[in-house]
PDB file of C-alpha atoms in Angstrom:
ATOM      1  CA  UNK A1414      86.067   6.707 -96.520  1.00 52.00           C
ATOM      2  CA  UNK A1415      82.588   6.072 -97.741  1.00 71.00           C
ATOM      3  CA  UNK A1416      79.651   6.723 -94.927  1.00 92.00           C
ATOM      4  CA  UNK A1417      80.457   6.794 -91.327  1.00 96.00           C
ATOM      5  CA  UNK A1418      83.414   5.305 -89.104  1.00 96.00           C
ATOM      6  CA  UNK A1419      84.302   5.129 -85.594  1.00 98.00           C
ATOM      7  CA  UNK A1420      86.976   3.916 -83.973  1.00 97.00           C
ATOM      8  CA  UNK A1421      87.830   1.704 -81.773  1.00 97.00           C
ATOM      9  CA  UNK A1422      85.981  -0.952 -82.673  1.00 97.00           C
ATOM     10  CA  UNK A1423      86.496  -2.215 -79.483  1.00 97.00           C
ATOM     11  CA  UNK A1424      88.449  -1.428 -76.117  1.00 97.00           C
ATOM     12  CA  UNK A1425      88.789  -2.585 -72.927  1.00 97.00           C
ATOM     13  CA  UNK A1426      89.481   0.185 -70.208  1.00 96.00           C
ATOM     14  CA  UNK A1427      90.262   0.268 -66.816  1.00 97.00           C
ATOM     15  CA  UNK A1428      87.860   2.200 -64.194  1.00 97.00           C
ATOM     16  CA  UNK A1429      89.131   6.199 -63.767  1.00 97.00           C
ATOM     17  CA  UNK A1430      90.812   6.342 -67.396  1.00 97.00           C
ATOM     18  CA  UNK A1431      89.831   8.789 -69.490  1.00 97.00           C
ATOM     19  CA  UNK A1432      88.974   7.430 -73.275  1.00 97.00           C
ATOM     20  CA  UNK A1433      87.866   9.186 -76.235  1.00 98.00           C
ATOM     21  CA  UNK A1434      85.716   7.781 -78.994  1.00 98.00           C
ATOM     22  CA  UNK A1435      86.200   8.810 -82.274  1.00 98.00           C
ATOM     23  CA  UNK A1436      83.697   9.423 -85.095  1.00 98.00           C
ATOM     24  CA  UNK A1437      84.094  10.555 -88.749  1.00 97.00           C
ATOM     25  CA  UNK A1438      81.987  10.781 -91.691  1.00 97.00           C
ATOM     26  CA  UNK A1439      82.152  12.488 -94.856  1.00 95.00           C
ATOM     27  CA  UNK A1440      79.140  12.499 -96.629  1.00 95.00           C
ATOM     28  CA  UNK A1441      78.583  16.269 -95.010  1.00 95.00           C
ATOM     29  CA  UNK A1442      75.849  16.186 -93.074  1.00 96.00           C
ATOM     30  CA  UNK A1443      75.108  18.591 -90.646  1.00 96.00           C
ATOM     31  CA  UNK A1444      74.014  16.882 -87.921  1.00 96.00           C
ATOM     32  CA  UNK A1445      76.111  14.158 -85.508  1.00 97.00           C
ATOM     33  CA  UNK A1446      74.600  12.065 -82.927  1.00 97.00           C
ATOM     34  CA  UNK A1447      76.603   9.797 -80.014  1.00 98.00           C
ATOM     35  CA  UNK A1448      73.748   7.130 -78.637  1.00 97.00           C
ATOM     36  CA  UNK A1449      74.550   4.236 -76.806  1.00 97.00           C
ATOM     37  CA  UNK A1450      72.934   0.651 -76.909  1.00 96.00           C
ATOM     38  CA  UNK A1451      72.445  -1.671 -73.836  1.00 95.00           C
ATOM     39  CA  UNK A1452      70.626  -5.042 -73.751  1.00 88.00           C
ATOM     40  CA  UNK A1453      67.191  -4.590 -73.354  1.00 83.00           C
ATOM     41  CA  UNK A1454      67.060  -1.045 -73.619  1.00 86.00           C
ATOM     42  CA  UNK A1455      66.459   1.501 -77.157  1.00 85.00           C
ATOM     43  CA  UNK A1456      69.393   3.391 -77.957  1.00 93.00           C
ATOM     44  CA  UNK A1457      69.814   5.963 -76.065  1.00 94.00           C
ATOM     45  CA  UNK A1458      70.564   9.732 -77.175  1.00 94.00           C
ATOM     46  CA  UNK A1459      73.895  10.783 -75.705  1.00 96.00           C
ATOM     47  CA  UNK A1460      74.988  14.116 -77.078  1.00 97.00           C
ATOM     48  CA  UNK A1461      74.218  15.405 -80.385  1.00 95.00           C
ATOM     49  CA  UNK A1462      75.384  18.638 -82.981  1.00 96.00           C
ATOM     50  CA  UNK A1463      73.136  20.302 -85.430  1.00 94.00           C
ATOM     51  CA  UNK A1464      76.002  21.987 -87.210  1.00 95.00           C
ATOM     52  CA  UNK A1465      79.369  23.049 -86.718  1.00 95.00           C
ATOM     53  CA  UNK A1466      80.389  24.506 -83.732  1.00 95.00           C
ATOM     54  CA  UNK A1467      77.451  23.389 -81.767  1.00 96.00           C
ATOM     55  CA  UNK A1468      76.576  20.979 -79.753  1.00 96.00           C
ATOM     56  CA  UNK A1469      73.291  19.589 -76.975  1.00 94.00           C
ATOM     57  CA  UNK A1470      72.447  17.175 -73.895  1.00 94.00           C
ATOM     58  CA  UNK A1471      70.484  13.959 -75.194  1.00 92.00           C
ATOM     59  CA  UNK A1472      68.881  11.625 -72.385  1.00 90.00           C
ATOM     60  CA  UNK A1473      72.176  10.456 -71.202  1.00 95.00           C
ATOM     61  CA  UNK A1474      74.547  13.019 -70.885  1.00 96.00           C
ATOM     62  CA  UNK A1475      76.463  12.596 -67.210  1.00 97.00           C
ATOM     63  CA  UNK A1476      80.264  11.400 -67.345  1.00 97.00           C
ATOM     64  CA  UNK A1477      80.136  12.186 -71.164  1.00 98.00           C
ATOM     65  CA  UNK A1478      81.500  15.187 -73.390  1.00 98.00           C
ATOM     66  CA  UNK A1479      81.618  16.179 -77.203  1.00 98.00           C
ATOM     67  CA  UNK A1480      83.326  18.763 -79.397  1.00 97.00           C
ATOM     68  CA  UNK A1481      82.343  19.909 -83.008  1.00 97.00           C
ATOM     69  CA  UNK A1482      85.329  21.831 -84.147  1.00 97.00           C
ATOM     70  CA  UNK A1483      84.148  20.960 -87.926  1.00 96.00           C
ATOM     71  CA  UNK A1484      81.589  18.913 -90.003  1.00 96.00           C
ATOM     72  CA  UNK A1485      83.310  15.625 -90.198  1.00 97.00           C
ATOM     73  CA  UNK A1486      84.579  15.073 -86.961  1.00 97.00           C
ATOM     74  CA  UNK A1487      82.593  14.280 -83.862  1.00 98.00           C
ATOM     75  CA  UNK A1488      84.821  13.012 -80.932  1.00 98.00           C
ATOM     76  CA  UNK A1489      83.055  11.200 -77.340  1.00 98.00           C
ATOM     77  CA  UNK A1490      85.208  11.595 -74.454  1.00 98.00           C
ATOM     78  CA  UNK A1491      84.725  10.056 -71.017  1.00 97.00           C
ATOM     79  CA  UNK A1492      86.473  11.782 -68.769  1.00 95.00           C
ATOM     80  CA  UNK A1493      86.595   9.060 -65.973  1.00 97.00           C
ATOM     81  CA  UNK A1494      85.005   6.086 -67.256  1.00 97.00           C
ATOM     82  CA  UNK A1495      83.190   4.051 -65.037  1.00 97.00           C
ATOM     83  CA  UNK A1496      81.319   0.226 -65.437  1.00 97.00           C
ATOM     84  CA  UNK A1497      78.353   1.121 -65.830  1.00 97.00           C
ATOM     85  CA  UNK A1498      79.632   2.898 -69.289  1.00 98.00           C
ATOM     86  CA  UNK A1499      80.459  -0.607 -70.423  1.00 97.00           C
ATOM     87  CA  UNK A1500      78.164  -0.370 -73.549  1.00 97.00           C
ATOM     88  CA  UNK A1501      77.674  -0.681 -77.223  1.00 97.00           C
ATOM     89  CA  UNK A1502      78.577   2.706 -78.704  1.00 98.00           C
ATOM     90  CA  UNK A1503      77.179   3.810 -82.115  1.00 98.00           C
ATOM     91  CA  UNK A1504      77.418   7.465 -83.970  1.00 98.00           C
ATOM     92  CA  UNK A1505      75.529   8.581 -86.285  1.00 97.00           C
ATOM     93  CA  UNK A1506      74.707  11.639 -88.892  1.00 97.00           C
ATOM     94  CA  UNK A1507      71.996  12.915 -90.982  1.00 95.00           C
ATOM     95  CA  UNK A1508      71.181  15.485 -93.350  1.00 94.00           C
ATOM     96  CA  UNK A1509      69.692  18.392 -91.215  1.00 90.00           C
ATOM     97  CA  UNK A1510      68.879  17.168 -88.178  1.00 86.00           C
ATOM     98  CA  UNK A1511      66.235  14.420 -86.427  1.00 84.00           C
ATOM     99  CA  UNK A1512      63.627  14.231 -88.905  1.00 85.00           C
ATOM    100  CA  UNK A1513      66.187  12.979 -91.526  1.00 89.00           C
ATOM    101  CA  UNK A1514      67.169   9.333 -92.017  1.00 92.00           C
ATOM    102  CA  UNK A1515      70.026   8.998 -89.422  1.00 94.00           C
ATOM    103  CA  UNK A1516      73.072   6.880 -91.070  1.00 96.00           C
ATOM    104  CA  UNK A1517      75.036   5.228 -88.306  1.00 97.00           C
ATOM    105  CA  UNK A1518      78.555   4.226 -88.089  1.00 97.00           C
ATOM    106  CA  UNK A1519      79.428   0.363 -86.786  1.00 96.00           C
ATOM    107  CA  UNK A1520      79.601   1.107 -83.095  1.00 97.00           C
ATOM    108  CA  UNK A1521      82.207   0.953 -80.556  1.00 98.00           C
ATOM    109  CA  UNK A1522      82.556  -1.779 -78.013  1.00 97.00           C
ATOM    110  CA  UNK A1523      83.727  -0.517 -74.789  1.00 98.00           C
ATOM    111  CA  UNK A1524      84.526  -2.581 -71.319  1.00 97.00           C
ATOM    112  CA  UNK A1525      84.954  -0.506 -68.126  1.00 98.00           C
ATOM    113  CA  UNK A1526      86.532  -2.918 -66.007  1.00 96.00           C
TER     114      UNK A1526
ATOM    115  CA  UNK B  85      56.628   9.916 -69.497  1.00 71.00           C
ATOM    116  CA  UNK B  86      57.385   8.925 -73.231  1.00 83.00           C
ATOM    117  CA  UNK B  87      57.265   5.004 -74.127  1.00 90.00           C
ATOM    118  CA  UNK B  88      57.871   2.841 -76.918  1.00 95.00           C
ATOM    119  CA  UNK B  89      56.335  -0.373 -76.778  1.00 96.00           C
ATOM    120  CA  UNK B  90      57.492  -3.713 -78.689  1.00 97.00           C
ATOM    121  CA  UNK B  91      57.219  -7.032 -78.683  1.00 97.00           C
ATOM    122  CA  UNK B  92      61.089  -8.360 -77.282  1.00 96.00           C
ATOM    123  CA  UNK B  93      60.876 -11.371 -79.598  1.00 97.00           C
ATOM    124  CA  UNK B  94      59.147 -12.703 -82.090  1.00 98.00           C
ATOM    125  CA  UNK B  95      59.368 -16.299 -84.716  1.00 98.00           C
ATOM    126  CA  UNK B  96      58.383 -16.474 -87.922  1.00 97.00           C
ATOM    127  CA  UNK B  97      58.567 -19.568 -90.845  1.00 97.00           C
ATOM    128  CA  UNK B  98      60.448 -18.857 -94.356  1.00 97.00           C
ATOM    129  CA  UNK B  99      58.291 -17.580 -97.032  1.00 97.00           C
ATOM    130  CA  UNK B 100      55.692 -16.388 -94.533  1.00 98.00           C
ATOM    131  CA  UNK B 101      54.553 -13.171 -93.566  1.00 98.00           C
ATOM    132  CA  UNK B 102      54.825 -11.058 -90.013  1.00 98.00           C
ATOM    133  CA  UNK B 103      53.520  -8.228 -88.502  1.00 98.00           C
ATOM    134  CA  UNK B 104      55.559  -6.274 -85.722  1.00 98.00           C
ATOM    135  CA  UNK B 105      54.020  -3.649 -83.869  1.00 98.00           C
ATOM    136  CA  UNK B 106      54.739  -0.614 -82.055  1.00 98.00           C
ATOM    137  CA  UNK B 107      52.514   1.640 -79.466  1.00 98.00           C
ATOM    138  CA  UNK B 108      53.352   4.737 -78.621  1.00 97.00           C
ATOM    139  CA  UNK B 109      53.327   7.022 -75.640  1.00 95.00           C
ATOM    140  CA  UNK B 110      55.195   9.978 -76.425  1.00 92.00           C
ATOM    141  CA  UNK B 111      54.678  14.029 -76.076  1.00 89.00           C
ATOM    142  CA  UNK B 112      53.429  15.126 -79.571  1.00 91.00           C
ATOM    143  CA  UNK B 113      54.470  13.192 -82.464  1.00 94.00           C
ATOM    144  CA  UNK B 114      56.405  14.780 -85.645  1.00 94.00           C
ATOM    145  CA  UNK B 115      57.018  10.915 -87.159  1.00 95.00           C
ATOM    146  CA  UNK B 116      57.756   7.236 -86.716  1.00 97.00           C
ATOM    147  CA  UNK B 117      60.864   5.783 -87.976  1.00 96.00           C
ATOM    148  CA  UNK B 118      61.683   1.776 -88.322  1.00 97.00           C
ATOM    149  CA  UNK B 119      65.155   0.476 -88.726  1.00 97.00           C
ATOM    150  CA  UNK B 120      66.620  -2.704 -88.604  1.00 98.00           C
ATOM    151  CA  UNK B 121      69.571  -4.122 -87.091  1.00 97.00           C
ATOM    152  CA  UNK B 122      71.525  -7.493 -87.636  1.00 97.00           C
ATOM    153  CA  UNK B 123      73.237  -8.851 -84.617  1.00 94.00           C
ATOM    154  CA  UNK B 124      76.499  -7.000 -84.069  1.00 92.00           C
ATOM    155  CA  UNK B 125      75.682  -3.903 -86.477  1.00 95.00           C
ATOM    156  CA  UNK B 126      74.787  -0.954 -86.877  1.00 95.00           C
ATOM    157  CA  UNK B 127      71.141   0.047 -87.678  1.00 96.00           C
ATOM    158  CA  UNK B 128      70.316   0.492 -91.512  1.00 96.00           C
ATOM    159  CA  UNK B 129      66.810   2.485 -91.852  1.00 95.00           C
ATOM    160  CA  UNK B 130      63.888   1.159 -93.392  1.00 96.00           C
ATOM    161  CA  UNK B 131      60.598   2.854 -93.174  1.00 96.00           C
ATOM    162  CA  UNK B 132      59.639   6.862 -92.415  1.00 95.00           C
ATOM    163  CA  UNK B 133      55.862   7.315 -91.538  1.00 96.00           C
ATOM    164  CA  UNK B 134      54.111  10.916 -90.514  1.00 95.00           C
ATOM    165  CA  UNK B 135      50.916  10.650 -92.211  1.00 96.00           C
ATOM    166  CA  UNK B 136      47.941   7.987 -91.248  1.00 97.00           C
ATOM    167  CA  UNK B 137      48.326   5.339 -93.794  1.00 97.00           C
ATOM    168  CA  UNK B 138      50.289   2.414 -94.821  1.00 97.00           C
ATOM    169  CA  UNK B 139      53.618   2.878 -96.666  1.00 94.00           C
ATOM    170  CA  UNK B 140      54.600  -0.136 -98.952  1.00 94.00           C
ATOM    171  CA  UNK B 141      58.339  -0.447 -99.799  1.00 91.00           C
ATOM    172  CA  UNK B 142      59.164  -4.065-101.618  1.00 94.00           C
ATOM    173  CA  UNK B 143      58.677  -6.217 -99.454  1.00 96.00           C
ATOM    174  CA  UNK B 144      58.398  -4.256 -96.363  1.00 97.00           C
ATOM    175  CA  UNK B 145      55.495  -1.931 -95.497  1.00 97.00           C
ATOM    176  CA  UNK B 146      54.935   0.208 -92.555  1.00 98.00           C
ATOM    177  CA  UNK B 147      51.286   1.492 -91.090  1.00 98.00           C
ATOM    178  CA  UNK B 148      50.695   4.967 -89.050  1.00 98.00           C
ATOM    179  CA  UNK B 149      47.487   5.823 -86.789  1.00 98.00           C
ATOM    180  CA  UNK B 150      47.994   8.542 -84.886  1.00 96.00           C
ATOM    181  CA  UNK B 151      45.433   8.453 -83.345  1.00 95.00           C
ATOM    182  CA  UNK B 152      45.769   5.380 -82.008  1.00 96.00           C
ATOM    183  CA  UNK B 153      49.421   5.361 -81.287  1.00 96.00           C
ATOM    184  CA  UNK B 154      50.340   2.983 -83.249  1.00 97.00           C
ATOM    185  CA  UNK B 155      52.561   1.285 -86.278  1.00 98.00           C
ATOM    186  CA  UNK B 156      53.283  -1.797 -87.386  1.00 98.00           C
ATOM    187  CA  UNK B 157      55.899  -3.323 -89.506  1.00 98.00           C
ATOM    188  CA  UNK B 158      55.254  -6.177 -92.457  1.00 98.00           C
ATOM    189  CA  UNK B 159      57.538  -8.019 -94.175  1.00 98.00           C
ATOM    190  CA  UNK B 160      56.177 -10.491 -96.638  1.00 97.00           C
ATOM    191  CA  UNK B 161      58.170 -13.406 -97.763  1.00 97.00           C
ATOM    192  CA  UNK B 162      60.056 -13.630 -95.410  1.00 98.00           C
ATOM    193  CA  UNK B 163      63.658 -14.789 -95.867  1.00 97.00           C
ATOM    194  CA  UNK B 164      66.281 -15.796 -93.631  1.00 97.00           C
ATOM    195  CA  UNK B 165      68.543 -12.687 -94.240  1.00 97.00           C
ATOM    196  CA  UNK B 166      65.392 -10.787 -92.431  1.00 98.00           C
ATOM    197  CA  UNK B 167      66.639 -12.127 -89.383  1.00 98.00           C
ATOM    198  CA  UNK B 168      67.297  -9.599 -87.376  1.00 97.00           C
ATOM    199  CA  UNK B 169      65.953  -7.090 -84.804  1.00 97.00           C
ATOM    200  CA  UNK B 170      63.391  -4.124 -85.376  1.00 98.00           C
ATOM    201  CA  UNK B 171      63.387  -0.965 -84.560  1.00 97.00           C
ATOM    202  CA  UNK B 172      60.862   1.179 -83.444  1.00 97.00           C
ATOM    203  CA  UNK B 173      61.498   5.143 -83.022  1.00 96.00           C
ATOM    204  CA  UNK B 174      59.185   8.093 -82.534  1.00 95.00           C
ATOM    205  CA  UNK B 175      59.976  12.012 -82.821  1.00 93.00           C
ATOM    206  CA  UNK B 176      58.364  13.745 -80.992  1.00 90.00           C
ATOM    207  CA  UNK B 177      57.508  16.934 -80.622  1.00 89.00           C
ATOM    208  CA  UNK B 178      60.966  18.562 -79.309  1.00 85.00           C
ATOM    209  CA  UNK B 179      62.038  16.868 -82.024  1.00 84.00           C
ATOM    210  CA  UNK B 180      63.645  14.439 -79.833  1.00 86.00           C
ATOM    211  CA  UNK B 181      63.964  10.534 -81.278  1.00 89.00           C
ATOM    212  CA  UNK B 182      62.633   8.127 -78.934  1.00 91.00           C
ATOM    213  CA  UNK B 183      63.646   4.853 -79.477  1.00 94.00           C
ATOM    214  CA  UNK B 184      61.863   1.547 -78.494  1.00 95.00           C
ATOM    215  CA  UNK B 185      64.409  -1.160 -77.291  1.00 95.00           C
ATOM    216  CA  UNK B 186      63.499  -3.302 -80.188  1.00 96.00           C
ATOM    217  CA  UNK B 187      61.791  -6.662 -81.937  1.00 97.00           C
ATOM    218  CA  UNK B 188      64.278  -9.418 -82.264  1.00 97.00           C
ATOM    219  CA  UNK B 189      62.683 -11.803 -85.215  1.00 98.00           C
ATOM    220  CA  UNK B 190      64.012 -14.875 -85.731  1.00 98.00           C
ATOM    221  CA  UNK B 191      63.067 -16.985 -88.821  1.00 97.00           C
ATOM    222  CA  UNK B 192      63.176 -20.459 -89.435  1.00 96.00           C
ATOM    223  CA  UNK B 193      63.621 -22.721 -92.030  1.00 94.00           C
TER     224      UNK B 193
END
């Protein structure tokens, strides 16, 4: 692995499942960020984790959890998806925290049907 | 409330230059970041501004006022690979990013 993955790269789910994003990187930084990306709209801060162990509400946080169990992995679960979830996700990581240069992974297309 | 403002789309010739800006409206400021994105990836960063000035980085430059608000991206000679949208973000002073939704250039021949 060299940078950032997630996976899926794409799913289609049906309304009331629960789905979990996944998200590794291994260039250890500490911080991990879950935005997501609609048309017409910035990306928008979903959860993030300074370090280890920790994690905090972005914008966007309703219908969506995270874990941090260690510094590479940093899982997005939806515990009852919904349509209006359909989105473009995208993690990311940097360094420290937000003032570094956030390095994102190539998103996950998701369909709530 | 906080606000990033961009222009949605913009067109620019080959070989030519363009300037894309951003205004801000956010609560304190603690730095302006530009990134750009090709259609169907991820962002890739670009340009880090927190002091007044402009910021000149090959062919791409980026411009802070604070005091105004406001940044602006260039990108001289231009080439068709710089198709792609622009991204706009300001952190503020939570330390929160705030992201603009983004310039979408488009460059022709």
């Amino acid at each position: 692995i060299a940078g950032i993955t997630q996976a899926p790269t794409s799913q289609i789910l049906a309304a009331g499942r629960r789905m979990t994003l996944r998200c590794t990187q291994d260039m250890r930084h500490n911080a991990m960020y879950w935005y997501r990306q609609d048309l017409g709209l910035g990306l928008r801060l979903i959860h993030y984790s300074n370090t280890a162990g920790t994690t905090g509400k972005g914008e966007v946080p309703d219908g969506y959890s995270v874990s941090r169990a260690n510094t590479d992995d940093f899982p997005l679960t939806l515990a009852s998806a919904v349509p209006s979830q359909t989105s473009v996700y995208f993690c990311a990581s940097s360094l420290t925290g937000f003032t570094d240069t956030q390095y994102f992974g190539p998103g996950t297309r998701l369909t709530v049907l | 409330g906080q606000n990033i403002d961009q222009p949605t789309e913009m067109t620019a010739t080959e070989g030519a230059i363009v300037q894309i800006n951003c205004t801000y409206q956010t609560s304190g400021f603690n730095g302006l970041f530009w990134y750009q994105q090709h259609a169907g990836e991820a962002p890739t960063f670009l340009s880090y501004n927190v002091l007044d000035g402009l910021e000149e980085k090959g062919r791409f430059s980026s411009f802070l006022s604070r005091s105004k608000g406001y940044s602006y991206l260039l990108l001289k000679e231009l080439q068709m690979k710089d198709s792609a949208s622009y991204l706009c973000a300001v952190l503020d002073s939570n330390y929160q990013l705030i992201w603009g939704a983004g310039t979408k250039l488009i460059i022709k021949p």
